[in-house]
Each structure stands twice: as structure tokens, then as C-alpha cells.
mmCIF file of C-alpha atoms in Angstrom:
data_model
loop_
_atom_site.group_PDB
_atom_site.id
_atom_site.type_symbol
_atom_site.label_atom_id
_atom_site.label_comp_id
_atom_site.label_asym_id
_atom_site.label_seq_id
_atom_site.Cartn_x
_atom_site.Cartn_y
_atom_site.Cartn_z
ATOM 1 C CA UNK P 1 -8.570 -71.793 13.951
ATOM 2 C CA UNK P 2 -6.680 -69.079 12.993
ATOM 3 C CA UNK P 3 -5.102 -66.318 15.218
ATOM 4 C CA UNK P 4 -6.813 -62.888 15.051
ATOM 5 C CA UNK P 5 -4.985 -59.718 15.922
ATOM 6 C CA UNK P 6 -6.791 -56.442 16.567
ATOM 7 C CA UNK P 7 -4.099 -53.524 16.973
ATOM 8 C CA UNK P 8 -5.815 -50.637 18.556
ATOM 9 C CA UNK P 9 -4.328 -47.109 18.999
ATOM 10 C CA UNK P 10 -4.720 -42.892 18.516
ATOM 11 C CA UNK P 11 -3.517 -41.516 15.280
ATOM 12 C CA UNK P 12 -0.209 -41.720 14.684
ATOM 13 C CA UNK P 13 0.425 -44.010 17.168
ATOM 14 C CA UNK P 14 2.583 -46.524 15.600
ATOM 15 C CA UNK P 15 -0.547 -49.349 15.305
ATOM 16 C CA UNK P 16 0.450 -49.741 11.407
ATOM 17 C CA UNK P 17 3.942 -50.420 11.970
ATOM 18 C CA UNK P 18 3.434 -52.776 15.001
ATOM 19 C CA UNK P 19 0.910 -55.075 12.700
ATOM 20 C CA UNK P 20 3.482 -54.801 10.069
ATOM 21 C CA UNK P 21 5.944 -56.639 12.596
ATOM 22 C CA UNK P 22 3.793 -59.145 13.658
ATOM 23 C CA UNK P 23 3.753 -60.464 10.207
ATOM 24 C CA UNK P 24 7.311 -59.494 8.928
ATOM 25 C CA UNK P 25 9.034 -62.819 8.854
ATOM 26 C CA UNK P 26 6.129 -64.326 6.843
ATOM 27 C CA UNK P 27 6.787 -63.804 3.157
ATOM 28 C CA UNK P 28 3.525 -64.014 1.228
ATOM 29 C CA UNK P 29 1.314 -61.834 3.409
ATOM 30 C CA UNK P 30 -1.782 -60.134 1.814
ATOM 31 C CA UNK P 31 -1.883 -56.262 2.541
ATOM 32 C CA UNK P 32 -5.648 -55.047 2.550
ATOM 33 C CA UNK P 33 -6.020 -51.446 2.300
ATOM 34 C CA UNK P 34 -9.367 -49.892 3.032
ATOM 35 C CA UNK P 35 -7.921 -46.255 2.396
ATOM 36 C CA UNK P 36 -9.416 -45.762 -1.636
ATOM 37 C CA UNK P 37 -8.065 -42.990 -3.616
ATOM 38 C CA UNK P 38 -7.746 -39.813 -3.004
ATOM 39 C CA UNK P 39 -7.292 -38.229 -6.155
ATOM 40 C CA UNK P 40 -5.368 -35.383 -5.561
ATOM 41 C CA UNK P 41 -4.287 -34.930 -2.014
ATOM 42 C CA UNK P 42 -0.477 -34.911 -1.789
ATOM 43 C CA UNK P 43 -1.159 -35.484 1.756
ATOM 44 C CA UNK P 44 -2.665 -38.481 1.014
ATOM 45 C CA UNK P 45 -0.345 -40.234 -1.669
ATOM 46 C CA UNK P 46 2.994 -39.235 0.692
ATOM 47 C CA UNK P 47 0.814 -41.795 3.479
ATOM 48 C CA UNK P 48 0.334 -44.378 1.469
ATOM 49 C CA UNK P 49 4.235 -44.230 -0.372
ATOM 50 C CA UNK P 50 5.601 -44.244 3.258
ATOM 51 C CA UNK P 51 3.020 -47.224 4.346
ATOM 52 C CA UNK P 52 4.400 -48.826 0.321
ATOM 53 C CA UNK P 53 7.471 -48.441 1.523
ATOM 54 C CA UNK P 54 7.922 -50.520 4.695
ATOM 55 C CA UNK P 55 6.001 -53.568 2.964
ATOM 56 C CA UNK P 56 8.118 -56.954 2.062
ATOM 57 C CA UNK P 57 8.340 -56.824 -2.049
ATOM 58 C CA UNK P 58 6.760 -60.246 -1.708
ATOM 59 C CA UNK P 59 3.248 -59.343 -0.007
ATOM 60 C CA UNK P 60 0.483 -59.112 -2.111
ATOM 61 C CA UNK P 61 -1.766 -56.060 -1.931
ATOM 62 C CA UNK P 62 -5.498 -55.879 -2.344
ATOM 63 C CA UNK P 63 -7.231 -52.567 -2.250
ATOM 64 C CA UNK P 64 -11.142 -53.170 -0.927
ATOM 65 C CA UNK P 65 -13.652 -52.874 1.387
ATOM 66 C CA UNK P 66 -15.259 -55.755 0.476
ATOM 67 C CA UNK P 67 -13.466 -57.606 3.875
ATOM 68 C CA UNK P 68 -15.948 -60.532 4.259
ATOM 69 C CA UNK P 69 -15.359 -62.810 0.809
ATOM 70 C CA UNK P 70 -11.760 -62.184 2.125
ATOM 71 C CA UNK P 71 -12.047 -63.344 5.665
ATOM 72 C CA UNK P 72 -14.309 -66.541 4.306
ATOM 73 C CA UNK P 73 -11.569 -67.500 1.928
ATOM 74 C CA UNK P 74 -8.371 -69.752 2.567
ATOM 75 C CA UNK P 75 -5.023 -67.915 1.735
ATOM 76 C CA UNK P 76 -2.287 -66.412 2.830
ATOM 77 C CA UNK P 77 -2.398 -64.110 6.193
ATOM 78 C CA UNK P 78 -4.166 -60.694 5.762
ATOM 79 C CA UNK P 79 -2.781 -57.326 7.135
ATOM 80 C CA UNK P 80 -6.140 -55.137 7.184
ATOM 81 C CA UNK P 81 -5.285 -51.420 7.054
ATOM 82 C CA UNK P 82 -7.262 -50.000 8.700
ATOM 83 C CA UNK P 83 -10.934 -50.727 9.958
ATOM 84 C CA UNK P 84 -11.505 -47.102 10.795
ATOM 85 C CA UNK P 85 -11.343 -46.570 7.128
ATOM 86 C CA UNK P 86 -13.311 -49.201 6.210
ATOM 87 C CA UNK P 87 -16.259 -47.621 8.413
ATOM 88 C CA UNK P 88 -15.900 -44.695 6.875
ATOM 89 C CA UNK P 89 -16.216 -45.935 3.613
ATOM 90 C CA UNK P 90 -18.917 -48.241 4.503
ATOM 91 C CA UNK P 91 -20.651 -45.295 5.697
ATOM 92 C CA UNK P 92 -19.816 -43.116 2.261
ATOM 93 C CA UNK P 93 -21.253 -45.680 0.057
ATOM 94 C CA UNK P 94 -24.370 -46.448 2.041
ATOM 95 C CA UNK P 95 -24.595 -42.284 1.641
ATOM 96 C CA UNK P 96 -25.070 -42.605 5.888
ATOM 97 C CA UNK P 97 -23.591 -38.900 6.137
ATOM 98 C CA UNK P 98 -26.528 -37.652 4.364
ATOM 99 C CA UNK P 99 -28.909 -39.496 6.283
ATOM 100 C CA UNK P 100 -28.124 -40.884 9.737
ATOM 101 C CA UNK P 101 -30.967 -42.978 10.164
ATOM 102 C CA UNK P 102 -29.329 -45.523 7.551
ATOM 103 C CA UNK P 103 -26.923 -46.502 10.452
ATOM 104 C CA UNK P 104 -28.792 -49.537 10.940
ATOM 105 C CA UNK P 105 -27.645 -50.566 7.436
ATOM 106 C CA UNK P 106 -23.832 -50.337 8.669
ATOM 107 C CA UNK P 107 -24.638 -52.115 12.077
ATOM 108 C CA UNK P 108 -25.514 -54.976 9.817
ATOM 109 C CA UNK P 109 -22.522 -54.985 7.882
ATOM 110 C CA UNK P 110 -20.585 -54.446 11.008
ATOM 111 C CA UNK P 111 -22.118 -57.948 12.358
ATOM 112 C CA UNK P 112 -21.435 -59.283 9.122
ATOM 113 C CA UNK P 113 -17.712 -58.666 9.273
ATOM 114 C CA UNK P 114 -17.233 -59.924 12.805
ATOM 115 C CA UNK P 115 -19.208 -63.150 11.994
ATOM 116 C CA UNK P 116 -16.336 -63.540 9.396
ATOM 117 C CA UNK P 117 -13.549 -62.526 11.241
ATOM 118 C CA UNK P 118 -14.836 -64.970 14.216
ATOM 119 C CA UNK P 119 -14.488 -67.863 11.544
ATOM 120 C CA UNK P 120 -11.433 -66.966 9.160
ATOM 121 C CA UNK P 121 -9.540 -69.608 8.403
ATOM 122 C CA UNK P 122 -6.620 -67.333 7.810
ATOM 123 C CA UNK P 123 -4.232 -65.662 10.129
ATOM 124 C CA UNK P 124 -5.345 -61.829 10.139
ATOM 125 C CA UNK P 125 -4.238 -59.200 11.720
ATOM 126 C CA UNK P 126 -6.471 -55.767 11.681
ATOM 127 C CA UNK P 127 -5.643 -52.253 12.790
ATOM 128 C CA UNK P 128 -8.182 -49.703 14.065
ATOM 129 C CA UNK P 129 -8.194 -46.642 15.732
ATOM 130 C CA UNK P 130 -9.496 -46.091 19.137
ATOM 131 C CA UNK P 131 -11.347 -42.988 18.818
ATOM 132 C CA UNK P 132 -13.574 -43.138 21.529
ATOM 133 C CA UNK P 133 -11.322 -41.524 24.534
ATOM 134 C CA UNK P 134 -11.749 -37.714 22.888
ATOM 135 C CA UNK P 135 -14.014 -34.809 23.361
ATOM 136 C CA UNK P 136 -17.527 -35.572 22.321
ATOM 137 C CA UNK P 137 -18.246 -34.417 18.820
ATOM 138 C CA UNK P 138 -20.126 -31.445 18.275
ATOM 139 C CA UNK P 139 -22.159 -32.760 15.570
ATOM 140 C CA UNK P 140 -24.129 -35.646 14.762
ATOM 141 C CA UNK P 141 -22.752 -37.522 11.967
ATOM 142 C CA UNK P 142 -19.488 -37.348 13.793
ATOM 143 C CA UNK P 143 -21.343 -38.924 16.835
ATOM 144 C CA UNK P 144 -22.511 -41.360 15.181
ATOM 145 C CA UNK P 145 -18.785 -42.312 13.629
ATOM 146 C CA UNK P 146 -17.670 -42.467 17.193
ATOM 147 C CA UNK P 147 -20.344 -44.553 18.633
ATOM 148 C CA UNK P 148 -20.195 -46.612 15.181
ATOM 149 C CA UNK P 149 -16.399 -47.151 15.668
ATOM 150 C CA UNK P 150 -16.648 -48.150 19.061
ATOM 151 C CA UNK P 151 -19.095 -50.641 18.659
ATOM 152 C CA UNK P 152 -17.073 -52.171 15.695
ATOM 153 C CA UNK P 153 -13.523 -52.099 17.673
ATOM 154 C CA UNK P 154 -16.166 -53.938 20.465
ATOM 155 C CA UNK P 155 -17.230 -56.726 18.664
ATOM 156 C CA UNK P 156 -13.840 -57.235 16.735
ATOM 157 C CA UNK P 157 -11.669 -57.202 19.918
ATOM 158 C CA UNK P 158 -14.386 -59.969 21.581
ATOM 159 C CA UNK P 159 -13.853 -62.477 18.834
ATOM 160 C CA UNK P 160 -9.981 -61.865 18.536
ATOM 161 C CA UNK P 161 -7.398 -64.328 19.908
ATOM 162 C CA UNK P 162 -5.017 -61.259 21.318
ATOM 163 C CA UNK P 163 -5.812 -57.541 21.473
ATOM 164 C CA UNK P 164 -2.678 -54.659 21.798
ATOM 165 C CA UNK P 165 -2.984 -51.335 22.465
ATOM 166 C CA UNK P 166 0.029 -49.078 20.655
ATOM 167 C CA UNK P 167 0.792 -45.863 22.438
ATOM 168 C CA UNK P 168 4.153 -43.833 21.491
ATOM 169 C CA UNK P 169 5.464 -45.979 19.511
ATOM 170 C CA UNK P 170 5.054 -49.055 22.249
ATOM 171 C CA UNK P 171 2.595 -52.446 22.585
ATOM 172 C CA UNK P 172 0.625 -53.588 25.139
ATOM 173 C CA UNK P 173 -1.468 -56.449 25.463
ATOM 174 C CA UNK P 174 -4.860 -56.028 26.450
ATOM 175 C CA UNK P 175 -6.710 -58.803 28.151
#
């Protein structure tokens, strides 16, 4: 079986660049990022050219949130940036922001995804963000994100071999 690596941290808190180390002496590495396009936000496009940047010429990118026929497949090891993206654009093209009582819909693609992380035959390593330690959200569809997010960091961490936590720049193992 494969190792699985969940990185969990707050924004900003150095989670991409930690997964990016775990895998840095591997050469043919397959980035997955769950980000989309932003058409038109500089903010965005200076992220992703700094995150560009730091990546070995020789990795492989693919640009999806299609994770499971990933996951199922044989290949190289997979760098998934970032799962909290992912939910959010599971959640966009369900259309669960205009009508909350389709989260049922992304709890079943949640279980779907950890059924095929649990049985990768790859070596993956996932980042999320832990966004479940703040102020509870004033409305509902933010709620909803945070509960949603929690439950998928849950069932991800359970069925990973190793868990870290990145605060400030630093790692530590959660057990």
C-alpha cells in the first residue's frame, strides 16, 4: 500500500511548501491543482506563479477536481493542492451555495474520495486547511463549508498513513 500524507494547517501556514518537501527528491511527481481559473484576479495568478515557481521542471501538472480516477490509477506520486479547494469547487458545481440542502450530494462525493484515497496505489500526499478552530460563521452557507471541511479533513486524516500539522512555517506530526 501506498503512503498517504494529509498536511493540515491555517492559511498561510506553510502546508504547501512542507508537502512540496516531502516529495522533492522524487523527480516525476504529479502536481494536482484543485484551484481552477480565476480569470482576472492578479491576486490570484501572482499565487499560483509563486506555487509554479517552487515546482521541480520535471513534475507533471494536472489541473482537476476530478481526484478519484486519479487516486484509482497507478502512476507516479500525486501532490494534491489543496482539498479545501476542491470542496469548494465541488460545492460550486453541484450549485450547493444556492441551495444548501444539496449537501448530501457533496457528503457522497466526500465518501467517494476517501474510499479512493484509502486504496491508492500511489504515494499521495494532500494539503488541506484546518478551518474549523475560528469564529463560527455568521451565515449558513459558510457553516456549512466549515462543518463540510471538517468532516472531509476527518475522514481523510483516518485513512492516512501520517498526518502533520504546519504552524509558522514548522511540522508536527499528529498521531
Amino acid at each position: 500500500m501506498a503512503d498517504r500524507i494529509l498536511v493540515l494547517g491555517g492559511a498561510r501556514s506553510g502546508k504547501s511548501i512542507a508537502a512540496e518537501r516531502l516529495l522533492a527528491d522524487v523527480p516525476d511527481v504529479v502536481y494536482v491543482a484543485t484551484g481552477g481559473d480565476d480569470s482576472g484576479s492578479s491576486e490570484w495568478a501572482e499565487r499560483v506563479a509563486k506555487h509554479r515557481a517552487r515546482r521541480p521542471a520535471t513534475w507533471g501538472l494536472a489541473e482537476t477536481i476530478d481526484l478519484v480516477p486519479l487516486l484509482e490509477s497507478a502512476g507516479p506520486p500525486l501532490l494534491i493542492d489543496c482539498l479545501t479547494l476542491w470542496l469548494s469547487r465541488t460545492m460550486d458545481r453541484l450549485d450547493v451555495w444556492s441551495d444548501l440542502s444539496r449537501a448530501g450530494e457533496v457528503e457522497t462525493h466526500i465518501a467517494a474520495l476517501a474510499e479512493a484515497w484509502s486504496a491508492t496505489p500511489r504515494h499521495v500526499v494532500a494539503v488541506s486547511n484546518d478551518v474549523g478552530s475560528g469564529i463560527v460563521p455568521a451565515d449558513a452557507g459558510t457553516r456549512l463549508f466549515r462543518d463540510l471541511m471538517g468532516r472531509l479533513n476527518t475522514t481523510v486524516s483516518l485513512a492516512s498513513d501520517q498526518v502533520l500539522w504546519t504552524i509558522a512555517g514548522r511540522i508536527l506530526p499528529l498521531t
